[in-house]
PDB file of C-alpha atoms in Angstrom:
ATOM      1  CA  MET A 255      21.041   1.243  20.910  1.00 91.00           C
ATOM      2  CA  THR A 256      20.645   3.668  23.759  1.00 97.00           C
ATOM      3  CA  LEU A 257      18.026   1.880  26.447  1.00 98.00           C
ATOM      4  CA  PRO A 258      17.640   3.656  29.830  1.00 98.00           C
ATOM      5  CA  ASP A 259      19.698   2.110  32.615  1.00 97.00           C
ATOM      6  CA  PHE A 260      16.957   3.535  35.475  1.00 98.00           C
ATOM      7  CA  PHE A 261      13.201   5.276  35.476  1.00 98.00           C
ATOM      8  CA  ILE A 262      11.279   6.664  37.863  1.00 98.00           C
ATOM      9  CA  ILE A 263       8.251   5.489  37.709  1.00 97.00           C
ATOM     10  CA  GLY A 264       5.191   7.818  40.162  1.00 91.00           C
ATOM     11  CA  ALA A 265       4.187   8.744  41.716  1.00 95.00           C
ATOM     12  CA  ALA A 266       1.845  11.149  39.359  1.00 93.00           C
ATOM     13  CA  LYS A 267       2.144  14.223  41.422  1.00 93.00           C
ATOM     14  CA  ALA A 268       5.123  13.620  43.500  1.00 94.00           C
ATOM     15  CA  GLY A 269       6.811  14.967  42.657  1.00 94.00           C
ATOM     16  CA  THR A 270       8.626  14.093  39.399  1.00 95.00           C
ATOM     17  CA  THR A 271       8.932  16.845  37.032  1.00 93.00           C
ATOM     18  CA  SER A 272      10.435  18.264  40.354  1.00 94.00           C
ATOM     19  CA  ILE A 273      13.392  15.101  40.843  1.00 95.00           C
ATOM     20  CA  PHE A 274      13.286  15.358  36.626  1.00 95.00           C
ATOM     21  CA  ALA A 275      13.849  18.523  36.712  1.00 93.00           C
ATOM     22  CA  LEU A 276      17.207  18.410  39.136  1.00 95.00           C
ATOM     23  CA  LEU A 277      18.792  15.487  38.047  1.00 95.00           C
ATOM     24  CA  GLU A 278      18.312  16.451  34.212  1.00 93.00           C
ATOM     25  CA  GLN A 279      21.153  19.294  35.260  1.00 93.00           C
ATOM     26  CA  HIS A 280      24.143  16.319  36.775  1.00 96.00           C
ATOM     27  CA  PRO A 281      26.100  16.430  34.174  1.00 95.00           C
ATOM     28  CA  ASP A 282      26.320  12.441  34.659  1.00 97.00           C
ATOM     29  CA  VAL A 283      22.999  12.141  33.604  1.00 97.00           C
ATOM     30  CA  PHE A 284      21.056  12.227  30.068  1.00 98.00           C
ATOM     31  CA  MET A 285      16.815  12.424  30.121  1.00 97.00           C
ATOM     32  CA  PRO A 286      15.272  12.585  27.641  1.00 96.00           C
ATOM     33  CA  THR A 287      12.608  15.509  25.945  1.00 93.00           C
ATOM     34  CA  PRO A 288       9.951  14.813  26.434  1.00 91.00           C
ATOM     35  CA  LYS A 289      10.261  13.847  30.301  1.00 91.00           C
ATOM     36  CA  GLU A 290       7.466  11.487  29.851  1.00 95.00           C
ATOM     37  CA  PRO A 291       7.738   8.407  26.720  1.00 97.00           C
ATOM     38  CA  GLU A 292       5.334   6.099  28.769  1.00 98.00           C
ATOM     39  CA  PHE A 293       6.242   3.569  25.821  1.00 98.00           C
ATOM     40  CA  PHE A 294       6.210   0.764  27.951  1.00 98.00           C
ATOM     41  CA  ALA A 295       3.383   1.934  29.155  1.00 98.00           C
ATOM     42  CA  ARG A 296       0.594   2.238  26.119  1.00 98.00           C
ATOM     43  CA  ASP A 297       0.151  -0.345  23.391  1.00 97.00           C
ATOM     44  CA  ASP A 298       0.566   2.710  20.705  1.00 96.00           C
ATOM     45  CA  LEU A 299       4.034   3.797  21.815  1.00 98.00           C
ATOM     46  CA  TYR A 300       4.793   0.327  22.455  1.00 98.00           C
ATOM     47  CA  SER A 301       4.210  -1.029  18.646  1.00 98.00           C
ATOM     48  CA  ALA A 302       6.086   1.177  17.275  1.00 97.00           C
ATOM     49  CA  GLY A 303       8.941  -0.790  17.634  1.00 98.00           C
ATOM     50  CA  ILE A 304      11.494  -0.375  20.630  1.00 98.00           C
ATOM     51  CA  GLU A 305      14.021   1.986  17.875  1.00 98.00           C
ATOM     52  CA  THR A 306      12.049   4.634  18.149  1.00 97.00           C
ATOM     53  CA  TYR A 307      12.101   5.183  21.733  1.00 98.00           C
ATOM     54  CA  SER A 308      16.018   3.906  21.849  1.00 98.00           C
ATOM     55  CA  ALA A 309      16.137   7.282  19.937  1.00 98.00           C
ATOM     56  CA  LEU A 310      14.458   9.101  22.202  1.00 98.00           C
ATOM     57  CA  PHE A 311      18.584   8.710  23.966  1.00 98.00           C
ATOM     58  CA  ALA A 312      20.315   8.629  20.822  1.00 96.00           C
ATOM     59  CA  GLY A 313      22.453  11.923  22.490  1.00 96.00           C
ATOM     60  CA  ALA A 314      24.186  10.458  26.100  1.00 97.00           C
ATOM     61  CA  ARG A 315      26.912  10.573  26.321  1.00 96.00           C
ATOM     62  CA  PRO A 316      29.894   7.225  26.892  1.00 95.00           C
ATOM     63  CA  GLY A 317      29.682   7.308  30.492  1.00 94.00           C
ATOM     64  CA  GLN A 318      26.564   8.696  31.439  1.00 97.00           C
ATOM     65  CA  ARG A 319      23.763   7.730  33.387  1.00 98.00           C
ATOM     66  CA  VAL A 320      20.553   7.749  31.308  1.00 98.00           C
ATOM     67  CA  GLY A 321      17.484   7.247  32.457  1.00 98.00           C
ATOM     68  CA  GLU A 322      13.450   8.646  32.548  1.00 98.00           C
ATOM     69  CA  ALA A 323      10.580   9.388  34.889  1.00 97.00           C
ATOM     70  CA  SER A 324       7.016   7.885  32.994  1.00 97.00           C
ATOM     71  CA  THR A 325       3.731   8.024  36.426  1.00 96.00           C
ATOM     72  CA  LEU A 326       2.129   6.297  33.925  1.00 97.00           C
ATOM     73  CA  TYR A 327       4.229   3.149  34.146  1.00 98.00           C
ATOM     74  CA  SER A 328       2.955   3.335  37.955  1.00 98.00           C
ATOM     75  CA  HIS A 329      -0.776   2.823  36.776  1.00 97.00           C
ATOM     76  CA  ALA A 330      -0.940  -1.036  37.440  1.00 95.00           C
ATOM     77  CA  PRO A 331      -3.886  -2.421  35.972  1.00 95.00           C
ATOM     78  CA  LEU A 332      -4.434   0.147  34.453  1.00 97.00           C
ATOM     79  CA  PHE A 333      -2.425  -1.015  31.575  1.00 97.00           C
ATOM     80  CA  PRO A 334      -0.960  -3.753  32.893  1.00 96.00           C
ATOM     81  CA  ASP A 335       2.251  -4.825  30.518  1.00 97.00           C
ATOM     82  CA  THR A 336       4.559  -1.877  32.173  1.00 98.00           C
ATOM     83  CA  ALA A 337       7.324  -3.865  33.920  1.00 98.00           C
ATOM     84  CA  ALA A 338       6.863  -7.238  32.290  1.00 98.00           C
ATOM     85  CA  ARG A 339       7.813  -4.854  28.992  1.00 98.00           C
ATOM     86  CA  ILE A 340      10.617  -3.450  30.448  1.00 98.00           C
ATOM     87  CA  ALA A 341      12.006  -6.878  32.071  1.00 98.00           C
ATOM     88  CA  ARG A 342      12.704  -8.016  28.359  1.00 98.00           C
ATOM     89  CA  HIS A 343      13.627  -3.752  27.478  1.00 98.00           C
ATOM     90  CA  ALA A 344      15.595  -2.601  30.570  1.00 98.00           C
ATOM     91  CA  PRO A 345      16.228  -5.768  32.917  1.00 98.00           C
ATOM     92  CA  GLY A 346      19.754  -4.517  34.634  1.00 98.00           C
ATOM     93  CA  ALA A 347      16.365  -1.377  35.376  1.00 98.00           C
ATOM     94  CA  GLN A 348      17.175   0.385  38.187  1.00 98.00           C
ATOM     95  CA  PHE A 349      13.573   2.631  39.354  1.00 98.00           C
ATOM     96  CA  ILE A 350      13.428   5.199  41.885  1.00 98.00           C
ATOM     97  CA  TYR A 351       9.832   5.235  43.176  1.00 98.00           C
ATOM     98  CA  VAL A 352       8.308   9.219  44.970  1.00 98.00           C
ATOM     99  CA  LEU A 353       4.717   8.198  47.051  1.00 97.00           C
ATOM    100  CA  ARG A 354       2.414  10.713  48.320  1.00 97.00           C
ATOM    101  CA  GLU A 355      -0.723  10.037  51.294  1.00 96.00           C
ATOM    102  CA  PRO A 356      -2.357   8.174  48.724  1.00 96.00           C
ATOM    103  CA  VAL A 357      -5.967  10.064  49.584  1.00 97.00           C
ATOM    104  CA  ALA A 358      -4.026  13.736  48.193  1.00 95.00           C
ATOM    105  CA  ARG A 359      -2.079  12.217  45.504  1.00 96.00           C
ATOM    106  CA  ALA A 360      -5.413  11.258  44.349  1.00 97.00           C
ATOM    107  CA  TYR A 361      -7.814  13.829  44.616  1.00 97.00           C
ATOM    108  CA  SER A 362      -3.862  15.570  43.110  1.00 95.00           C
ATOM    109  CA  PHE A 363      -4.298  13.712  39.845  1.00 96.00           C
ATOM    110  CA  TYR A 364      -7.758  14.509  39.552  1.00 97.00           C
ATOM    111  CA  VAL A 365      -7.014  18.214  39.848  1.00 96.00           C
ATOM    112  CA  GLN A 366      -3.546  17.141  37.003  1.00 95.00           C
ATOM    113  CA  LEU A 367      -6.930  16.445  34.516  1.00 97.00           C
ATOM    114  CA  VAL A 368      -8.648  19.253  34.945  1.00 96.00           C
ATOM    115  CA  LYS A 369      -5.673  21.202  33.915  1.00 95.00           C
ATOM    116  CA  ASN A 370      -5.296  19.123  30.832  1.00 95.00           C
ATOM    117  CA  TYR A 371      -8.773  19.147  29.886  1.00 96.00           C
ATOM    118  CA  GLN A 372      -9.335  22.998  29.742  1.00 95.00           C
ATOM    119  CA  ASN A 373      -5.617  23.585  28.475  1.00 94.00           C
ATOM    120  CA  GLY A 374      -6.353  20.826  26.036  1.00 94.00           C
ATOM    121  CA  THR A 375     -10.025  22.720  24.628  1.00 95.00           C
ATOM    122  CA  ARG A 376      -9.975  25.724  26.009  1.00 93.00           C
ATOM    123  CA  ASP A 377     -12.909  24.860  27.692  1.00 94.00           C
ATOM    124  CA  TYR A 378     -13.098  26.451  31.432  1.00 92.00           C
ATOM    125  CA  ALA A 379     -15.648  24.697  33.760  1.00 92.00           C
ATOM    126  CA  VAL A 380     -15.531  21.930  35.590  1.00 96.00           C
ATOM    127  CA  HIS A 381     -17.653  19.292  33.498  1.00 96.00           C
ATOM    128  CA  ARG A 382     -17.200  16.674  36.661  1.00 97.00           C
ATOM    129  CA  ARG A 383     -16.332  17.019  40.333  1.00 97.00           C
ATOM    130  CA  PHE A 384     -13.748  13.795  42.150  1.00 98.00           C
ATOM    131  CA  GLU A 385     -15.769  12.404  43.165  1.00 98.00           C
ATOM    132  CA  ASP A 386     -17.796  11.248  39.354  1.00 98.00           C
ATOM    133  CA  PHE A 387     -14.084  10.125  38.891  1.00 98.00           C
ATOM    134  CA  VAL A 388     -13.731   7.641  42.183  1.00 98.00           C
ATOM    135  CA  LEU A 389     -17.115   7.260  42.520  1.00 98.00           C
ATOM    136  CA  PRO A 390     -18.149   4.274  40.924  1.00 97.00           C
ATOM    137  CA  GLU A 391     -22.755   4.676  40.847  1.00 97.00           C
ATOM    138  CA  ARG A 392     -21.312   8.728  40.986  1.00 98.00           C
ATOM    139  CA  HIS A 393     -19.183   8.367  37.194  1.00 98.00           C
ATOM    140  CA  ALA A 394     -21.771   6.413  35.350  1.00 97.00           C
ATOM    141  CA  LEU A 395     -23.722   9.402  35.643  1.00 97.00           C
ATOM    142  CA  ALA A 396     -21.376  12.147  35.103  1.00 97.00           C
ATOM    143  CA  ALA A 397     -20.432  14.940  31.378  1.00 97.00           C
ATOM    144  CA  PRO A 398     -18.926  12.700  29.573  1.00 98.00           C
ATOM    145  CA  ARG A 399     -15.801  11.885  28.416  1.00 97.00           C
ATOM    146  CA  GLU A 400     -14.758  14.908  26.682  1.00 97.00           C
ATOM    147  CA  LYS A 401     -16.377  17.046  28.401  1.00 97.00           C
ATOM    148  CA  ALA A 402     -14.208  15.788  30.932  1.00 97.00           C
ATOM    149  CA  LEU A 403     -10.633  14.054  29.369  1.00 97.00           C
ATOM    150  CA  ALA A 404      -8.651  16.623  27.240  1.00 97.00           C
ATOM    151  CA  PRO A 405      -8.524  14.855  24.020  1.00 97.00           C
ATOM    152  CA  PHE A 406      -4.147  14.430  24.554  1.00 95.00           C
ATOM    153  CA  ASN A 407      -5.432  11.696  26.800  1.00 96.00           C
ATOM    154  CA  ALA A 408      -6.883   9.801  24.709  1.00 95.00           C
ATOM    155  CA  HIS A 409      -5.294   6.856  26.261  1.00 95.00           C
ATOM    156  CA  PHE A 410      -6.749   7.032  29.490  1.00 97.00           C
ATOM    157  CA  PRO A 411      -9.170   5.466  30.822  1.00 97.00           C
ATOM    158  CA  ASP A 412     -11.844   6.959  31.325  1.00 98.00           C
ATOM    159  CA  THR A 413     -13.134   4.308  34.377  1.00 97.00           C
ATOM    160  CA  PRO A 414     -13.095   5.458  38.678  1.00 97.00           C
ATOM    161  CA  GLU A 415      -9.773   3.424  38.615  1.00 97.00           C
ATOM    162  CA  LEU A 416      -7.967   6.432  37.062  1.00 98.00           C
ATOM    163  CA  CYS A 417      -7.871   9.195  39.483  1.00 98.00           C
ATOM    164  CA  LEU A 418      -7.518   5.620  41.799  1.00 98.00           C
ATOM    165  CA  ALA A 419      -4.955   3.397  40.618  1.00 97.00           C
ATOM    166  CA  GLY A 420      -2.047   5.697  41.063  1.00 97.00           C
ATOM    167  CA  SER A 421      -2.430   4.994  45.074  1.00 97.00           C
ATOM    168  CA  ASP A 422      -2.547   1.335  45.390  1.00 97.00           C
ATOM    169  CA  TYR A 423       0.883   1.434  45.861  1.00 98.00           C
ATOM    170  CA  VAL A 424       1.255  -2.590  47.255  1.00 98.00           C
ATOM    171  CA  LEU A 425      -0.488  -3.460  44.016  1.00 98.00           C
ATOM    172  CA  GLN A 426       2.287  -1.778  41.798  1.00 98.00           C
ATOM    173  CA  ILE A 427       5.917  -2.575  44.343  1.00 98.00           C
ATOM    174  CA  GLU A 428       4.343  -6.290  43.581  1.00 98.00           C
ATOM    175  CA  THR A 429       3.157  -6.130  40.165  1.00 98.00           C
ATOM    176  CA  TYR A 430       7.456  -5.239  39.674  1.00 98.00           C
ATOM    177  CA  LEU A 431       8.351  -6.833  42.427  1.00 98.00           C
ATOM    178  CA  ALA A 432       7.602 -10.059  40.489  1.00 98.00           C
ATOM    179  CA  GLN A 433       9.057  -9.415  37.318  1.00 98.00           C
ATOM    180  CA  PHE A 434      13.075  -7.367  39.294  1.00 98.00           C
ATOM    181  CA  PRO A 435      14.866  -7.737  42.427  1.00 98.00           C
ATOM    182  CA  ARG A 436      14.036  -6.160  45.496  1.00 98.00           C
ATOM    183  CA  ASP A 437      17.119  -3.873  45.646  1.00 98.00           C
ATOM    184  CA  ARG A 438      16.683  -2.817  41.744  1.00 98.00           C
ATOM    185  CA  PHE A 439      14.528  -0.044  44.201  1.00 98.00           C
ATOM    186  CA  LEU A 440      14.764   3.080  46.180  1.00 98.00           C
ATOM    187  CA  PHE A 441      11.191   3.894  47.672  1.00 98.00           C
ATOM    188  CA  LEU A 442      11.040   7.662  48.758  1.00 98.00           C
ATOM    189  CA  THR A 443       8.153  10.109  49.792  1.00 97.00           C
ATOM    190  CA  PHE A 444       7.077  13.452  47.735  1.00 96.00           C
ATOM    191  CA  GLU A 445       6.530  14.733  51.977  1.00 95.00           C
ATOM    192  CA  ASP A 446      10.524  13.889  52.050  1.00 95.00           C
ATOM    193  CA  PHE A 447      11.005  15.878  49.434  1.00 95.00           C
ATOM    194  CA  ARG A 448       8.913  18.516  49.518  1.00 93.00           C
ATOM    195  CA  ASP A 449      10.883  19.762  53.094  1.00 94.00           C
ATOM    196  CA  ASP A 450      13.997  18.525  52.005  1.00 94.00           C
ATOM    197  CA  PRO A 451      15.104  18.164  48.728  1.00 94.00           C
ATOM    198  CA  ARG A 452      19.278  18.019  48.686  1.00 94.00           C
ATOM    199  CA  ALA A 453      18.395  15.638  50.795  1.00 96.00           C
ATOM    200  CA  THR A 454      16.526  13.093  48.953  1.00 96.00           C
ATOM    201  CA  LEU A 455      18.035  14.597  45.556  1.00 96.00           C
ATOM    202  CA  ARG A 456      21.697  12.505  47.841  1.00 96.00           C
ATOM    203  CA  ARG A 457      19.489   9.844  48.082  1.00 97.00           C
ATOM    204  CA  ILE A 458      19.228   9.863  44.510  1.00 98.00           C
ATOM    205  CA  THR A 459      22.364  10.219  43.331  1.00 98.00           C
ATOM    206  CA  GLY A 460      24.084   7.750  45.786  1.00 98.00           C
ATOM    207  CA  PHE A 461      21.804   5.437  44.696  1.00 98.00           C
ATOM    208  CA  LEU A 462      22.415   5.559  40.952  1.00 98.00           C
ATOM    209  CA  GLY A 463      26.444   5.866  41.707  1.00 98.00           C
ATOM    210  CA  LEU A 464      27.123   9.645  41.199  1.00 97.00           C
ATOM    211  CA  ASP A 465      28.404  11.885  42.884  1.00 96.00           C
ATOM    212  CA  PRO A 466      26.185  13.994  44.135  1.00 95.00           C
ATOM    213  CA  LEU A 467      24.180  17.235  42.548  1.00 91.00           C
ATOM    214  CA  PRO A 468      26.200  20.662  42.064  1.00 86.00           C
ATOM    215  CA  GLU A 469      24.714  22.838  44.757  1.00 85.00           C
ATOM    216  CA  ALA A 470      24.007  25.492  41.386  1.00 83.00           C
ATOM    217  CA  ALA A 471      21.259  23.464  40.548  1.00 83.00           C
ATOM    218  CA  PHE A 472      19.255  24.184  43.141  1.00 84.00           C
ATOM    219  CA  GLY A 473      18.375  27.922  42.014  1.00 72.00           C
ATOM    220  CA  ALA A 474      14.800  29.483  43.363  1.00 53.00           C
ATOM    221  CA  GLY A 475      11.757  27.590  42.294  1.00 49.00           C
ATOM    222  CA  ALA A 476      13.838  24.287  41.333  1.00 50.00           C
ATOM    223  CA  GLU A 477      11.575  21.879  43.425  1.00 52.00           C
ATOM    224  CA  ALA A 478       8.410  23.054  42.076  1.00 55.00           C
ATOM    225  CA  ARG A 479       7.134  21.988  38.737  1.00 53.00           C
ATOM    226  CA  ASN A 480       3.680  21.241  37.990  1.00 55.00           C
ATOM    227  CA  VAL A 481       1.984  22.582  40.706  1.00 57.00           C
ATOM    228  CA  SER A 482      -1.594  22.980  39.234  1.00 58.00           C
ATOM    229  CA  SER A 483      -2.112  26.405  41.675  1.00 60.00           C
ATOM    230  CA  ALA A 484      -0.553  27.770  39.371  1.00 62.00           C
ATOM    231  CA  HIS A 485      -2.990  27.797  36.048  1.00 58.00           C
ATOM    232  CA  PHE A 486      -6.105  28.712  38.299  1.00 60.00           C
ATOM    233  CA  ASP A 487      -4.695  31.200  39.429  1.00 61.00           C
ATOM    234  CA  ALA A 488      -3.570  32.799  36.131  1.00 60.00           C
ATOM    235  CA  LEU A 489      -7.343  31.840  35.352  1.00 54.00           C
ATOM    236  CA  GLY A 490      -8.437  32.972  38.082  1.00 54.00           C
ATOM    237  CA  ALA A 491      -6.462  36.961  37.708  1.00 55.00           C
ATOM    238  CA  ALA A 492      -7.451  36.949  34.193  1.00 53.00           C
ATOM    239  CA  ALA A 493     -11.475  36.483  34.200  1.00 53.00           C
ATOM    240  CA  GLY A 494     -12.089  37.955  38.321  1.00 54.00           C
ATOM    241  CA  ALA A 495      -9.492  41.492  35.895  1.00 53.00           C
ATOM    242  CA  GLN A 496     -11.788  39.953  32.832  1.00 58.00           C
ATOM    243  CA  ARG A 497     -15.374  41.506  34.984  1.00 59.00           C
ATOM    244  CA  LEU A 498     -13.189  44.421  36.459  1.00 55.00           C
ATOM    245  CA  ARG A 499     -13.088  45.863  32.992  1.00 63.00           C
ATOM    246  CA  GLY A 500     -16.829  45.552  32.243  1.00 63.00           C
ATOM    247  CA  ARG A 501     -17.467  47.318  35.496  1.00 63.00           C
ATOM    248  CA  MET A 502     -15.201  50.672  35.943  1.00 61.00           C
ATOM    249  CA  GLY A 503     -15.988  51.022  31.415  1.00 69.00           C
ATOM    250  CA  PRO A 504     -14.272  54.337  29.979  1.00 69.00           C
ATOM    251  CA  LEU A 505     -12.593  54.074  33.938  1.00 58.00           C
ATOM    252  CA  TRP A 506     -10.086  51.031  32.640  1.00 55.00           C
ATOM    253  CA  ALA A 507      -8.357  53.049  30.728  1.00 66.00           C
ATOM    254  CA  LEU A 508      -6.995  55.352  33.241  1.00 63.00           C
ATOM    255  CA  ARG A 509      -5.846  51.984  35.803  1.00 62.00           C
ATOM    256  CA  ARG A 510      -2.074  52.422  36.462  1.00 68.00           C
ATOM    257  CA  LEU A 511      -2.835  56.266  37.081  1.00 66.00           C
ATOM    258  CA  LEU A 512      -4.386  54.472  40.180  1.00 62.00           C
ATOM    259  CA  PRO A 513      -2.181  53.368  43.562  1.00 75.00           C
ATOM    260  CA  ASP A 514      -1.596  50.219  43.783  1.00 73.00           C
ATOM    261  CA  PRO A 515      -3.262  50.186  47.721  1.00 77.00           C
ATOM    262  CA  LEU A 516      -6.272  52.090  45.623  1.00 68.00           C
ATOM    263  CA  ARG A 517      -6.821  49.281  42.993  1.00 65.00           C
ATOM    264  CA  ALA A 518      -6.686  46.980  45.342  1.00 68.00           C
ATOM    265  CA  ALA A 519      -9.418  48.433  47.266  1.00 71.00           C
ATOM    266  CA  LEU A 520     -11.014  48.403  44.522  1.00 62.00           C
ATOM    267  CA  ARG A 521     -11.772  45.733  42.528  1.00 62.00           C
ATOM    268  CA  GLN A 522     -12.529  44.208  46.429  1.00 64.00           C
ATOM    269  CA  ARG A 523     -15.448  46.207  45.919  1.00 63.00           C
ATOM    270  CA  VAL A 524     -16.207  45.883  41.519  1.00 58.00           C
ATOM    271  CA  LEU A 525     -16.125  42.363  42.465  1.00 55.00           C
ATOM    272  CA  PRO A 526     -17.973  39.601  44.554  1.00 55.00           C
ATOM    273  CA  ALA A 527     -17.201  37.210  46.745  1.00 53.00           C
ATOM    274  CA  GLY A 528     -15.182  34.568  44.555  1.00 51.00           C
ATOM    275  CA  ALA A 529     -15.562  36.136  40.978  1.00 47.00           C
ATOM    276  CA  GLY A 530     -13.347  34.397  37.722  1.00 49.00           C
ATOM    277  CA  ARG A 531     -13.686  31.037  40.247  1.00 67.00           C
ATOM    278  CA  ALA A 532     -15.709  28.959  39.031  1.00 73.00           C
ATOM    279  CA  HIS A 533     -12.475  27.687  36.329  1.00 86.00           C
ATOM    280  CA  GLU A 534     -10.945  25.485  40.084  1.00 92.00           C
ATOM    281  CA  PRO A 535     -11.956  22.142  40.564  1.00 95.00           C
ATOM    282  CA  PRO A 536     -13.726  21.941  43.562  1.00 95.00           C
ATOM    283  CA  PRO A 537     -13.078  20.542  47.096  1.00 96.00           C
ATOM    284  CA  MET A 538     -13.008  17.320  47.944  1.00 97.00           C
ATOM    285  CA  GLU A 539     -16.185  16.194  49.962  1.00 97.00           C
ATOM    286  CA  PRO A 540     -16.162  14.939  53.206  1.00 96.00           C
ATOM    287  CA  ALA A 541     -17.715  11.611  52.749  1.00 97.00           C
ATOM    288  CA  THR A 542     -15.098  10.709  50.016  1.00 97.00           C
ATOM    289  CA  ARG A 543     -11.656  11.030  52.083  1.00 96.00           C
ATOM    290  CA  GLN A 544     -12.934   8.714  54.101  1.00 95.00           C
ATOM    291  CA  LEU A 545     -14.119   5.783  51.613  1.00 97.00           C
ATOM    292  CA  LEU A 546     -10.627   5.674  49.744  1.00 97.00           C
ATOM    293  CA  ALA A 547      -9.001   6.730  53.562  1.00 94.00           C
ATOM    294  CA  GLU A 548     -10.439   3.269  54.480  1.00 95.00           C
ATOM    295  CA  ARG A 549      -9.494   2.369  50.779  1.00 96.00           C
ATOM    296  CA  PHE A 550      -5.592   2.620  51.782  1.00 95.00           C
ATOM    297  CA  HIS A 551      -5.626   2.785  55.374  1.00 90.00           C
ATOM    298  CA  PRO A 552      -5.573  -0.882  55.875  1.00 94.00           C
ATOM    299  CA  GLN A 553      -2.515  -0.682  53.143  1.00 95.00           C
ATOM    300  CA  ILE A 554      -0.464   1.187  54.873  1.00 95.00           C
ATOM    301  CA  PRO A 555       1.952  -1.784  57.231  1.00 95.00           C
ATOM    302  CA  ARG A 556       2.265  -3.412  54.920  1.00 97.00           C
ATOM    303  CA  LEU A 557       3.610  -0.907  52.481  1.00 97.00           C
ATOM    304  CA  GLU A 558       6.332  -0.044  55.255  1.00 97.00           C
ATOM    305  CA  GLN A 559       7.229  -3.625  54.768  1.00 98.00           C
ATOM    306  CA  LEU A 560       8.246  -3.254  51.334  1.00 98.00           C
ATOM    307  CA  THR A 561       9.112   0.142  51.083  1.00 98.00           C
ATOM    308  CA  GLY A 562      11.525  -0.166  54.432  1.00 97.00           C
ATOM    309  CA  LEU A 563      10.013   3.923  54.496  1.00 97.00           C
ATOM    310  CA  SER A 564       8.140   4.989  58.134  1.00 95.00           C
ATOM    311  CA  LEU A 565       4.815   6.210  56.839  1.00 94.00           C
ATOM    312  CA  ALA A 566       3.493   7.382  60.346  1.00 89.00           C
ATOM    313  CA  SER A 567       1.580  10.748  58.965  1.00 88.00           C
ATOM    314  CA  TRP A 568       0.102   8.311  56.948  1.00 89.00           C
ATOM    315  CA  GLN A 569      -1.456   7.067  59.631  1.00 74.00           C
ATOM    316  CA  ALA A 570      -2.291  10.531  61.309  1.00 68.00           C
ATOM    317  CA  GLY A 571      -3.762  11.961  58.186  1.00 56.00           C
ATOM    318  CA  LEU A 572      -6.007   8.859  57.262  1.00 56.00           C
ATOM    319  CA  GLY A 573      -7.436   8.485  60.617  1.00 49.00           C
TER     320      GLY A 573
END
C-alpha cells in the first residue's frame, strides 16, 4: 500500500497550487489527481478507509517521492483530527508549509469562496461581504449558507472562523509539533515564493532530498495558478460585452470592422464606470483590517521562533 511520504499542508491561498504544479513535473516525484485529496481532514472521506486513499498513489514508480497537497490539513480546530490521523498512517512524513501574511491570506480565502460559489451555482451575485463571514455579529445576520458557499464546499463549517483559522499559524504548527519532530517541517513564505520561485523550489527539493527541478519546468505562467482575479476579470468582460451589445443594437454585428482604438473608445463611452463589476467581492473594510491585525500581530514573534523565518515585512504590514 503506497502512501505519501510528504505533505504540502498549507496555507490555503499561499501558492500551494503553483508549487504542486511545479513539483509534479519533477521526474522523481509523484503527485496525485486530485491535487487536494483532503482525506485526513474530512470525516466523510476518512471513514472510507485508508485503502481507498492509497489507490490515489498506485501510479507511483519505485524510488519516487510521493506527496500530496491538501490545504485543509492546516485548518485546526475546524478539522481537529488531521495531524493525529497523518501520524497514525504516515509517521515518517515530511511537511512543507507555506505561510502568507495572515490578513491578506484570510481575505484571499474569502475571495476563493465567492469564486467557488459562483462556479458551483452560476449565480454571479455576491451575497456576503468579507465582514459577513468573519465578524460574529455580521455573520449572524448574513445571507444563508446556500447563498454563500458552493455545494462542493458542503464540508466547510459555516462559522466566523472559516476564513480565519487558516491564518492562525501558531495554532496549526503547534498542533503538528505535538505529533511530529520539528526537523520534519520546511517553512516557507508565499512572498518569497512569489519573488523568487526558483530559489523556493530549490529549498523544497533539497528538503526532500531531490535534484533541483529542471529549468524547463519554469515556463511562462508556471508560478501563477488558481488566481481568482482571472475568474472575476472574465465575468466582468462577459457582463460588459452583454451590456454593450444591448446598447449597440444592430451595430453589434459590425463591431469587428472597427479599429481596436475606436472599439475601446466606444466601449468606454457606452458603458458606465464600473459596469459589470457587481460580481466581484467588495474590498475589506479598514476597521476589519485593523481588527484582524490586532488578532494576528501578537503571534508574529512566536511564529518566527517556531519557523525560523524572518517576518519583519508582515510586522510592518500589520502594525
